[in-house]
Short mmCIF file of C-alpha atoms and ligand atoms in Angstrom, two decimals:
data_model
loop_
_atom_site.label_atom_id
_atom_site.label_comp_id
_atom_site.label_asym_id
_atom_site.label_seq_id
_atom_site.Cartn_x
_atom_site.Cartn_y
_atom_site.Cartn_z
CA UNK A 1 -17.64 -41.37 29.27
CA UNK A 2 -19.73 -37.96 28.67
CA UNK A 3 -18.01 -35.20 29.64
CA UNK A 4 -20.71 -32.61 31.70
CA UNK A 5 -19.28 -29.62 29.82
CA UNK A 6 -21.11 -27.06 31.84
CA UNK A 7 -19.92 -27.86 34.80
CA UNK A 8 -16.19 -27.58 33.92
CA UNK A 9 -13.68 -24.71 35.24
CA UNK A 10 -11.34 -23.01 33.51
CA UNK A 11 -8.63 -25.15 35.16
CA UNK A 12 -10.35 -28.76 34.26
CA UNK A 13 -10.34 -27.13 30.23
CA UNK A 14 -6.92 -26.05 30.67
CA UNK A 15 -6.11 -29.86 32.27
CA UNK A 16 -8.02 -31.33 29.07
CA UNK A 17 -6.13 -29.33 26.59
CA UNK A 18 -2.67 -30.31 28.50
CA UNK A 19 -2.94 -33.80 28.82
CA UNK A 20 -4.64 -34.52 24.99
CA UNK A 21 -3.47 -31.45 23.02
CA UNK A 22 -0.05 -30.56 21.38
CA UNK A 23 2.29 -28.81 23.65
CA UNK A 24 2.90 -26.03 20.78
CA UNK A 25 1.50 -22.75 22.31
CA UNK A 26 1.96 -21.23 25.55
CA UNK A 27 -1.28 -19.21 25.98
CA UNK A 28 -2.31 -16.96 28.93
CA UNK A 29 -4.81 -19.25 31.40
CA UNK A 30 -7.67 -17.88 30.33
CA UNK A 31 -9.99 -19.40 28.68
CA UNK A 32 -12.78 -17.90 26.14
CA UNK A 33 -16.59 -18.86 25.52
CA UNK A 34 -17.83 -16.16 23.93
CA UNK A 35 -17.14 -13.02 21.59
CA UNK A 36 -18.86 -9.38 20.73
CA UNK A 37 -17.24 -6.61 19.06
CA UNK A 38 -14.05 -5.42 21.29
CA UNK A 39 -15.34 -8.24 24.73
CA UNK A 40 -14.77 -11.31 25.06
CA UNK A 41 -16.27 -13.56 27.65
CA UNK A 42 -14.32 -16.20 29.92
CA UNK A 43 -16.33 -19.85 30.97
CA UNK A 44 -16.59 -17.63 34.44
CA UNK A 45 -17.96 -15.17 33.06
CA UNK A 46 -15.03 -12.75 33.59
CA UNK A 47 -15.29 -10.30 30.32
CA UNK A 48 -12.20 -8.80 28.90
CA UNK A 49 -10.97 -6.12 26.22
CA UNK A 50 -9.39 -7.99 22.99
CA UNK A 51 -6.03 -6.37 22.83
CA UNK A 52 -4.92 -8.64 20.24
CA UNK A 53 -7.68 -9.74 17.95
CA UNK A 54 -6.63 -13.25 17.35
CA UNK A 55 -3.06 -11.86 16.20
CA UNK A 56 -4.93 -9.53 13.76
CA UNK A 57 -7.98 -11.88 12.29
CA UNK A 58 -10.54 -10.11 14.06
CA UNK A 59 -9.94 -6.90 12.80
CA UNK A 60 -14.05 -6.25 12.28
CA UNK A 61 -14.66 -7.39 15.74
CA UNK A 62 -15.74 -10.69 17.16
CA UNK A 63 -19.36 -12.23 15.72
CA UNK A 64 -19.76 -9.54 13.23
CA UNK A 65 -23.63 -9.86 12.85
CA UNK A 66 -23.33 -8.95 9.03
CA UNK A 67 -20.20 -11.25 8.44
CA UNK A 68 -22.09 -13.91 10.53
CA UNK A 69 -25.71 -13.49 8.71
CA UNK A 70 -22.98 -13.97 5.28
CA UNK A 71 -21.66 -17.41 6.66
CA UNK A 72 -25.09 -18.57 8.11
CA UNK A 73 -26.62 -17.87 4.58
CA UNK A 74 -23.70 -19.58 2.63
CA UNK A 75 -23.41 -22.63 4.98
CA UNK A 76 -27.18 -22.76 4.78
CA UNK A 77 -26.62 -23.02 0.86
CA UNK A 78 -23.15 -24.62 -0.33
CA UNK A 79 -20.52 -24.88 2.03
CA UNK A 80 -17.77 -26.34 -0.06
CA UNK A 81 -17.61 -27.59 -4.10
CA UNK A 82 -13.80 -28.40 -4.72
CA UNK A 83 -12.21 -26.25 -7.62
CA UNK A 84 -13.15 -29.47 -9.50
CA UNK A 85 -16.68 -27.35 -10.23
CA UNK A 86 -17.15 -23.86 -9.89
CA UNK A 87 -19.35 -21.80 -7.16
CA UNK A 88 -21.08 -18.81 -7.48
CA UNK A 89 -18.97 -16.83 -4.76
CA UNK A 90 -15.32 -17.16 -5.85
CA UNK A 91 -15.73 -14.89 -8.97
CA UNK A 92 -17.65 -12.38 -7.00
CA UNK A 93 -14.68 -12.36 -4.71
CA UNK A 94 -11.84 -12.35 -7.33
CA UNK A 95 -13.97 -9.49 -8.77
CA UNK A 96 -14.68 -7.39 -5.71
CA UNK A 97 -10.82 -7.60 -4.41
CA UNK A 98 -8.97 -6.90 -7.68
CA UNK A 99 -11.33 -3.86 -7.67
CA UNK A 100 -10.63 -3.22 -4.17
CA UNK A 101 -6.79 -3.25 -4.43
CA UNK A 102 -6.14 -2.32 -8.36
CA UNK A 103 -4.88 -5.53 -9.03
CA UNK A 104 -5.68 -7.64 -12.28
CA UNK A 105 -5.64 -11.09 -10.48
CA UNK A 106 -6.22 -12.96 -7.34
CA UNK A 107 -5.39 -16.82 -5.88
CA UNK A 108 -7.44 -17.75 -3.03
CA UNK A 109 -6.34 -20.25 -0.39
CA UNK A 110 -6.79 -20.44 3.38
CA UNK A 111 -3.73 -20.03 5.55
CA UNK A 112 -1.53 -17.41 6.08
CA UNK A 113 1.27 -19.52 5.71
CA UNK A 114 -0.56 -21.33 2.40
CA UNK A 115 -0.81 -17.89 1.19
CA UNK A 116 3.04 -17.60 1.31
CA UNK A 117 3.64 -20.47 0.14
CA UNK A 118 1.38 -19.62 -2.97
CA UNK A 119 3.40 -16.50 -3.94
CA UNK A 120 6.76 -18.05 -3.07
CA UNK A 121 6.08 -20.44 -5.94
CA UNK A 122 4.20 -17.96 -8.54
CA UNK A 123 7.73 -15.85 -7.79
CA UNK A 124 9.85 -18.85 -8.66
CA UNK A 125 7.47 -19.97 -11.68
CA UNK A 126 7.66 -16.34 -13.50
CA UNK A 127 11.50 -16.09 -12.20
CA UNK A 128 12.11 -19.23 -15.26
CA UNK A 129 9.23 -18.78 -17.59
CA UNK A 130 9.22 -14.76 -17.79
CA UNK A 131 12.53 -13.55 -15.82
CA UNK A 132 14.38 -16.56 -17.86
CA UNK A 133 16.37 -17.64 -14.90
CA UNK A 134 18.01 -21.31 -15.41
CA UNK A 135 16.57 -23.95 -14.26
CA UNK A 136 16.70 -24.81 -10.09
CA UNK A 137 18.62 -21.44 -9.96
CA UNK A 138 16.18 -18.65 -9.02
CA UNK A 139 16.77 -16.82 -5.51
CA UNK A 140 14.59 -15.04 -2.95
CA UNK A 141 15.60 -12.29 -0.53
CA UNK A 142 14.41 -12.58 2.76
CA UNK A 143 14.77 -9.68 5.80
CA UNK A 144 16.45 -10.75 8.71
CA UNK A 145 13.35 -11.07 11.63
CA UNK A 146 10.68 -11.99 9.61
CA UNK A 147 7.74 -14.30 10.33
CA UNK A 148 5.41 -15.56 7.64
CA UNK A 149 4.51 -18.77 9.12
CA UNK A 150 4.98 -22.49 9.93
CA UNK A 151 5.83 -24.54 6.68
CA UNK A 152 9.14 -26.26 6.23
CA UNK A 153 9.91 -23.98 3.20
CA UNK A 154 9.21 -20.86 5.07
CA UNK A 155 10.97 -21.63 8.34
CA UNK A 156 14.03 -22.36 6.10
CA UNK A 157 14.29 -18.86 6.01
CA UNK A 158 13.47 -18.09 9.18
CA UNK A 159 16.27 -16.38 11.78
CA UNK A 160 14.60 -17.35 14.84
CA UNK A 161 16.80 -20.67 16.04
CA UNK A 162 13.29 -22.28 17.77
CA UNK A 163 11.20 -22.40 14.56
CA UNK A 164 13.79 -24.39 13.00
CA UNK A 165 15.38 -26.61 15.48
CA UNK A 166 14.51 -30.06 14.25
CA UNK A 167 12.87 -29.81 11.69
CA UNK A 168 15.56 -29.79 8.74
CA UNK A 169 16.76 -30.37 6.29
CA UNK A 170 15.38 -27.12 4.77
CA UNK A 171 14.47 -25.78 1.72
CA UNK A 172 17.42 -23.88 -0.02
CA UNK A 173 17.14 -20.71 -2.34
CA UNK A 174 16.73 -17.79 0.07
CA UNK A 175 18.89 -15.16 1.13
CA UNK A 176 18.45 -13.23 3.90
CA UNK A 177 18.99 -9.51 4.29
CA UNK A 178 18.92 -7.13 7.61
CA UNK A 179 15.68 -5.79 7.65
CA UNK A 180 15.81 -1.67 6.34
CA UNK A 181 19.23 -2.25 5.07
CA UNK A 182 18.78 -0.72 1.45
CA UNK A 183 22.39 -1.18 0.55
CA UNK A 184 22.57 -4.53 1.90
CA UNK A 185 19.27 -5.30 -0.07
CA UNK A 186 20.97 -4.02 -3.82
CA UNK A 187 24.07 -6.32 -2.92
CA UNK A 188 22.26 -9.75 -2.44
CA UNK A 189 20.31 -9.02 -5.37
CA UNK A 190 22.12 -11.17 -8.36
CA UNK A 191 20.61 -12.10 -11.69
CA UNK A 192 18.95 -15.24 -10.32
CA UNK A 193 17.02 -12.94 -7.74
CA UNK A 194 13.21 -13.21 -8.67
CA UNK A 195 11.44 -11.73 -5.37
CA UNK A 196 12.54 -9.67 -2.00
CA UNK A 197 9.45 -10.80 0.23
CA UNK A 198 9.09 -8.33 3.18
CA UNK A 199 6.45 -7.42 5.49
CA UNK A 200 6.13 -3.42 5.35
CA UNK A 201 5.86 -4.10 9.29
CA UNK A 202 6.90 -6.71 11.36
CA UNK A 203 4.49 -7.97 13.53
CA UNK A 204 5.67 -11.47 15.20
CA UNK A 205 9.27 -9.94 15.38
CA UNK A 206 8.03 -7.02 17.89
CA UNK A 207 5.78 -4.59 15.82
CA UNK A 208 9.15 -3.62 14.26
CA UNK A 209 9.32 -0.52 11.59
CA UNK A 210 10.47 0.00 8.45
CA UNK A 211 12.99 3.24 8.49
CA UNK A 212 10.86 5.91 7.03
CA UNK A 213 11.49 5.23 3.00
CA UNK A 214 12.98 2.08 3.12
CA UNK A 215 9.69 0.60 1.56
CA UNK A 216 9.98 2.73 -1.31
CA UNK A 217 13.27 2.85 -1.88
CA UNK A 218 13.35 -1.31 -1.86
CA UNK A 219 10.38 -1.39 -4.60
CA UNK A 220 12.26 1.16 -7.07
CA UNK A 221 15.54 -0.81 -6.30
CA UNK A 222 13.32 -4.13 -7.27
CA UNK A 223 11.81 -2.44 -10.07
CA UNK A 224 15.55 -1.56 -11.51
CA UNK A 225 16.74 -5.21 -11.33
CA UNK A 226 13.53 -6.75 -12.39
CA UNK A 227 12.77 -8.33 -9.14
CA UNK A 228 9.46 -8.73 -7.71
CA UNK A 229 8.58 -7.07 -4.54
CA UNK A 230 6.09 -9.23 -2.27
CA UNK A 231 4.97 -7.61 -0.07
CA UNK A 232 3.32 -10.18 3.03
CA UNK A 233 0.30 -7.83 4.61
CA UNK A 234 -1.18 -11.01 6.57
CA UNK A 235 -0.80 -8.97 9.48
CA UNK A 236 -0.70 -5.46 8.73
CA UNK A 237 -3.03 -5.21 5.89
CA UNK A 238 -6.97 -5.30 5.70
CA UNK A 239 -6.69 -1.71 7.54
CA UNK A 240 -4.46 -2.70 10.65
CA UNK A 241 -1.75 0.03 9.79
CA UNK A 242 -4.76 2.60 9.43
CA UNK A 243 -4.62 2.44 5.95
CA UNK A 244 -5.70 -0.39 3.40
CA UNK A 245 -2.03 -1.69 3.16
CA UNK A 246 0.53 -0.44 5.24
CA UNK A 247 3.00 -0.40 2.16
CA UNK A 248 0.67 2.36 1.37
CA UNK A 249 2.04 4.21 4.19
CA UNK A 250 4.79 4.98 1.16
CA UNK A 251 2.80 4.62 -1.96
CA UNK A 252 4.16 1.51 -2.88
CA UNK A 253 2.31 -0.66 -4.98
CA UNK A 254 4.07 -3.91 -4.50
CA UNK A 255 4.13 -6.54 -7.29
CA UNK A 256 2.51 -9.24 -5.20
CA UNK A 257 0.52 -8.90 -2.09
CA UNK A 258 -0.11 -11.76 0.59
CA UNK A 259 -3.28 -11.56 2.85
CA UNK A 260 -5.00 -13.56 5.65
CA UNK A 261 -6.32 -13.30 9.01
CA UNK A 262 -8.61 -10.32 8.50
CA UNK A 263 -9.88 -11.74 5.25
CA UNK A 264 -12.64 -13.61 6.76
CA UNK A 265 -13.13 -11.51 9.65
CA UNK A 266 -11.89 -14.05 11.83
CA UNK A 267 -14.35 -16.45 11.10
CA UNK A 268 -12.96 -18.80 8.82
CA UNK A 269 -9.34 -19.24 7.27
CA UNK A 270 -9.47 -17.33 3.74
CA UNK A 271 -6.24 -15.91 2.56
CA UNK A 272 -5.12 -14.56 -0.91
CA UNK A 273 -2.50 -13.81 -3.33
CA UNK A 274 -2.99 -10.81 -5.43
CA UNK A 275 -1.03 -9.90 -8.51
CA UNK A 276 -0.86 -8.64 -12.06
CA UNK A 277 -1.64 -10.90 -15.00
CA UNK A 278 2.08 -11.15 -16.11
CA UNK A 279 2.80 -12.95 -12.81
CA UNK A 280 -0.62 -15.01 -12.43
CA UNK A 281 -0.71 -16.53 -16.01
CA UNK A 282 2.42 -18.69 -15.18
CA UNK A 283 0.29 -20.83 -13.77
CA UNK A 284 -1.62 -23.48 -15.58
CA UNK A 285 -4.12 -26.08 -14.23
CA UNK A 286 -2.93 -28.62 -11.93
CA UNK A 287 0.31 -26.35 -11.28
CA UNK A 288 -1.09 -25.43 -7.90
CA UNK A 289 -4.20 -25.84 -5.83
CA UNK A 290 -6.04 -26.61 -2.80
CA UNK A 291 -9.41 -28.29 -1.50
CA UNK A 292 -10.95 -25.43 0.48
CA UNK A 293 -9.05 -22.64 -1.31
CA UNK A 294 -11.94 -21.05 -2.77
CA UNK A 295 -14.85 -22.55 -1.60
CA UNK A 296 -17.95 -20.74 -1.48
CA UNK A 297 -18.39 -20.44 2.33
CA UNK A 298 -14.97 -19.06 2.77
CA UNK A 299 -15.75 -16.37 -0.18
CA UNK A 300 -18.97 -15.61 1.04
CA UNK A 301 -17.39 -14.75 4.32
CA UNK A 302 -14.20 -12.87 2.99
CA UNK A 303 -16.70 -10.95 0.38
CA UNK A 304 -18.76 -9.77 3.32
CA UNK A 305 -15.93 -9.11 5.63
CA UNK A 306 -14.05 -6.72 2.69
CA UNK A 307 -17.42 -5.19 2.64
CA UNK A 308 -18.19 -3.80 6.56
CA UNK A 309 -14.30 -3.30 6.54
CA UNK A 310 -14.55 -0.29 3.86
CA UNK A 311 -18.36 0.48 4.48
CA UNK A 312 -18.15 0.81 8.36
CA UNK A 313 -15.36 2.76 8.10
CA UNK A 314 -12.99 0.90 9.94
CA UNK A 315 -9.47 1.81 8.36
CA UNK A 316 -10.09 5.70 8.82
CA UNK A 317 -10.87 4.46 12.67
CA UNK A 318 -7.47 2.74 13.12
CA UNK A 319 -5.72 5.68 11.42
CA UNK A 320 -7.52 7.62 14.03
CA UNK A 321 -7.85 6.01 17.45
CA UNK A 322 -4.42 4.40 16.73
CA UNK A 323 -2.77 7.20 16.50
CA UNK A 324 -4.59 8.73 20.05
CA UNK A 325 -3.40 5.35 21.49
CA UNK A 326 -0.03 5.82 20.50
CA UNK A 327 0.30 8.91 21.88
CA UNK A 328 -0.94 8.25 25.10
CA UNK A 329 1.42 5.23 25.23
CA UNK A 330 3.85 7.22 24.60
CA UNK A 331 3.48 10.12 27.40
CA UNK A 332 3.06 7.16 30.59
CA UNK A 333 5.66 7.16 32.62
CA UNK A 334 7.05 4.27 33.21
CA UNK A 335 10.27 2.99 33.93
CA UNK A 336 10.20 -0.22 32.38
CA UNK A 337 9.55 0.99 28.83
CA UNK A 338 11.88 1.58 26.33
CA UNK A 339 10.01 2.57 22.70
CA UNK A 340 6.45 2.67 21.86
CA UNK A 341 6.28 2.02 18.28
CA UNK A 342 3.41 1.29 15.95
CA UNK A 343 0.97 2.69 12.97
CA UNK A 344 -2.67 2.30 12.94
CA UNK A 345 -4.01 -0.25 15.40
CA UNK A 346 -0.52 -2.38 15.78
CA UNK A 347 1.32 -1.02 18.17
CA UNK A 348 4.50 -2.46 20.30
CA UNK A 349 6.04 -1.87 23.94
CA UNK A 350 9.24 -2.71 23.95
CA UNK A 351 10.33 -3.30 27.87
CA UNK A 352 13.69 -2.73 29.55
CA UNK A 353 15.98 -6.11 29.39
CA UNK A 354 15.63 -5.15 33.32
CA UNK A 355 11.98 -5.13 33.37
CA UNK A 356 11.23 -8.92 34.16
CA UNK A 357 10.16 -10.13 30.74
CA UNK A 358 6.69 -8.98 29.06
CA UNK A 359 4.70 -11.97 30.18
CA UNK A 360 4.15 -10.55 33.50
CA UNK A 361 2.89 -7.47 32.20
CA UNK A 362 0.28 -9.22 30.30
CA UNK A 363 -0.77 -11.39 33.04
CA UNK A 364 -1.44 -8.28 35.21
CA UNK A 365 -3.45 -6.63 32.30
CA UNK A 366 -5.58 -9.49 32.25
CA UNK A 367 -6.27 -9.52 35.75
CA UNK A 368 -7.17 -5.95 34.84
CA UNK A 369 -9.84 -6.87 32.20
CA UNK A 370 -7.54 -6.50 29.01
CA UNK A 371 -6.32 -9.76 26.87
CA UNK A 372 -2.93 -8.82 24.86
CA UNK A 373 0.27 -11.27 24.72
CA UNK A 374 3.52 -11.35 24.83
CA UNK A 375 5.87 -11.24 21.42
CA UNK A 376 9.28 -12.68 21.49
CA UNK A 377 10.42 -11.61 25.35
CA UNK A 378 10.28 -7.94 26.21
CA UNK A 379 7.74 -6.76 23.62
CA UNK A 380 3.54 -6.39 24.46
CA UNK A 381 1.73 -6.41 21.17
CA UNK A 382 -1.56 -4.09 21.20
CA UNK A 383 -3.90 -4.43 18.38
CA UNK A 384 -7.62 -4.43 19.29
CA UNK A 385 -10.22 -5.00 16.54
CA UNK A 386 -10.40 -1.94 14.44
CA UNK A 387 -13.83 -0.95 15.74
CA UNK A 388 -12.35 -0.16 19.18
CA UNK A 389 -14.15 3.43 19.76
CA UNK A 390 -11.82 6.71 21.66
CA UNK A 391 -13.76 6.27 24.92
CA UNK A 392 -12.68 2.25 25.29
CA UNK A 393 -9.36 3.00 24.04
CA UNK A 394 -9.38 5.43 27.46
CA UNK A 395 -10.59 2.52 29.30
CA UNK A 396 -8.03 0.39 28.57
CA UNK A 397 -5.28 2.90 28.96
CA UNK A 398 -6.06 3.77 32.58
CA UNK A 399 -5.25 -0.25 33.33
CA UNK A 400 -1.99 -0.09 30.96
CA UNK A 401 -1.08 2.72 32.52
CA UNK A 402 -1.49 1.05 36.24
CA UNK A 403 0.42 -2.05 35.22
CA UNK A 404 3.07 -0.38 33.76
CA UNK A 405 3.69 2.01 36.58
CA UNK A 406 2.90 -0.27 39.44
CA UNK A 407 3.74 -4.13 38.12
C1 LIG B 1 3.20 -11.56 8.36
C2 LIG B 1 2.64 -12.94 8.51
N1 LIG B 1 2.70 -13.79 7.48
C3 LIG B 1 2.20 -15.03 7.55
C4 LIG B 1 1.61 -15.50 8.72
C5 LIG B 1 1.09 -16.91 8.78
O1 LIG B 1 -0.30 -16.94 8.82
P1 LIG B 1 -1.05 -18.26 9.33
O2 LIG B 1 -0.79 -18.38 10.79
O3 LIG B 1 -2.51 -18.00 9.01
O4 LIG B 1 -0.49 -19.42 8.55
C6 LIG B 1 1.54 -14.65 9.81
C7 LIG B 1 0.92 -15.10 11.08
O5 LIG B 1 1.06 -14.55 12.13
C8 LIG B 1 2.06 -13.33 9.71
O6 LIG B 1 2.02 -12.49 10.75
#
């Protein structure tokens, strides 16, 4: 049977996906076509304000025509070699982010959650061959609340019961810590420690902040004990915070940085590991790898989306319009809100237990014209693409402000 697709609703879509898709995600019924900058377009025709930028990935804006001319020219060219042979993009890559970030090395790979994975290891590898740790021994401090994705190893040190319920047994060697508890942080580390992996703000738990210092204060206490601090910046790097990395917030210069998302402009999965050459030349060929990670089209795309990141300005604009959107948030009143908290363009609203749940807040700001989802219960996550100008930031705060006075 051929399926007319242009004559389908948004409920025969949302029928499709329910009766032949995974029932893993509980999106908002709305569903997309079409993307420009900060609007996105519904198969109605309904358009909307991006609130969330595909949980950060979009930070440049939807269909950036540069970052799209990048990956029309590469696909056009070579989309994919292997790491069997070499491409002409990857070293232009490795070379423009380690100048970029002040780092000596870089991994590339595609995921978020492969991006973990990738520095979880290099920590464990230098932990025995440069730390000296004994064998099967080394340790990794966690923070309570963190997310940094899907992969049996990295739900095993997950505290949320739902990511892990059914799928042990898990993968031992973590320890987890509250997150800004310094004190409790310098007691779990032991000799065997080799990393504290922490995102400098967590996103999926609620856009919840570090204590002012805490970030520093963790990286001198790693430096002491000769532990490495990761920091992940899938989500709050590439200029979300309003700054390059939000560890930067403090001047810390972690050991070993995770990104994503943003990478590719939300166009393709690219995601890296950067790190100094003490940490990176553990690793020796065939110790680590992956098909795509690396491939031209993905460093084509990640090389161009660096690019209108810095050159358009974009991080001094989140710094900017994020904090104006902050304060506004912060002077509605409303009585279901309890803290407005964010930096940059990722910002939380954290309701009343009272207030009915988040979800109903974001379905009423769609009806409104502005897409932004729910994270964990009582928490609405705002983080439009980074390009979002004063004026449409105004826009969308006159419907915020009607849903959370009147819903
Ligand atoms: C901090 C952090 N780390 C890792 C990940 C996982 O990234 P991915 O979904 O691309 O695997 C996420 C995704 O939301 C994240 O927010």
């Amino acid at each position: 049977m051929v399926l007319e697709y242009q004559a389908l609703t948004t409920q025969d879509y949302i029928d499709l996906e329910k009766k032949y898709g995974a029932n893993n995600y509980k999106p908002l019924d709305v569903v997309l076509t079409r993307g420009e900058g900060i609007w996105v377009w519904d198969v109605e025709g309904h358009r909307y304000l991006d609130f969330l930028s595909a949980y950060s990935a979009v930070n440049q804006g939807h269909a950036h025509p540069r970052i799209l001319q990048a990956l029309i020219d590469q696909a056009q060219r070579l989309p994919l070699t292997s790491r069997a042979f070499r491409n002409d993009q990857l070293p232009l890559l490795a070379k423009e982010l380690c100048e970029l970030t002040g780092y000596d090395k870089m991994i590339p790979m595609n995921s978020g959650a492969e991006a973990v994975e990738t520095a979880l290891k290099l920590a464990r590898k230098w932990g025995y061959k440069v730390k000296g740790v004994a064998e099967d021994q080394a340790q990794i401090i966690v923070c309570s609340g963190n997310f940094q994705g899907r992969t049996i190893s990295i739900i095993s040190f997950s505290d949320e019961p739902q990511y892990r319920d059914g799928f042990g047994p898990f993968t031992p060697g973590f320890v987890t810590v509250p997150y800004g508890d310094l004190e409790a942080l310098e007691r779990a580390i032991t000799p065997d420690t080799v990393a504290f992996s922490v995102e400098p703000i967590q996103g999926e738990a609620g856009v919840v902040m570090p204590p002012p210092g805490y970030l520093r204060a963790a990286a001198d206490l790693c430096k002491q004990h000769n532990v490495l601090f990761f920091a992940d910046e899938i989500q709050s790097g590439l200029g979300r915070s309003g700054k390059l990395f939000a560890s930067d917030w403090e001047d810390v210069r972690p050991d070993m940085i995770a990104i994503g998302k943003a990478l590719s402009g939300g166009f393709y999965p690219v995601s890296a590991v950067l790190t100094d050459s003490q940490v990176m030349d553990v690793l020796r060929p065939g110790d680590h790898g992956s098909t795509f990670g690396g491939n031209p089209l993905g460093a084509a795309v990640a090389r161009m989306a660096l690019r209108v990141l810095i050159e358009e300005g974009m991080i001094d604009n989140a710094r900017q319009v994020g904090a104006y959107l902050l304060e506004r948030l912060r002077q509605i009143a409303s009585p279901h809100v309890k803290e407005v908290r964010g930096r940059g363009l990722l910002i939380g609203v954290e309701l009343r237990p009272e207030a009915g749940g988040a979800r109903r807040f974001c379905e009423a700001l769609r009806a409104e014209g502005l897409l932004c989802k729910e994270t964990h219960d009582h928490v609405i996550r705002f983080a439009p693409p980074l390009i979002i100008t004063r004026a449409e930031v105004d826009w969308a705060l006159e419907r915020i402000e009607r849903v959370l006075r009147t819903a």
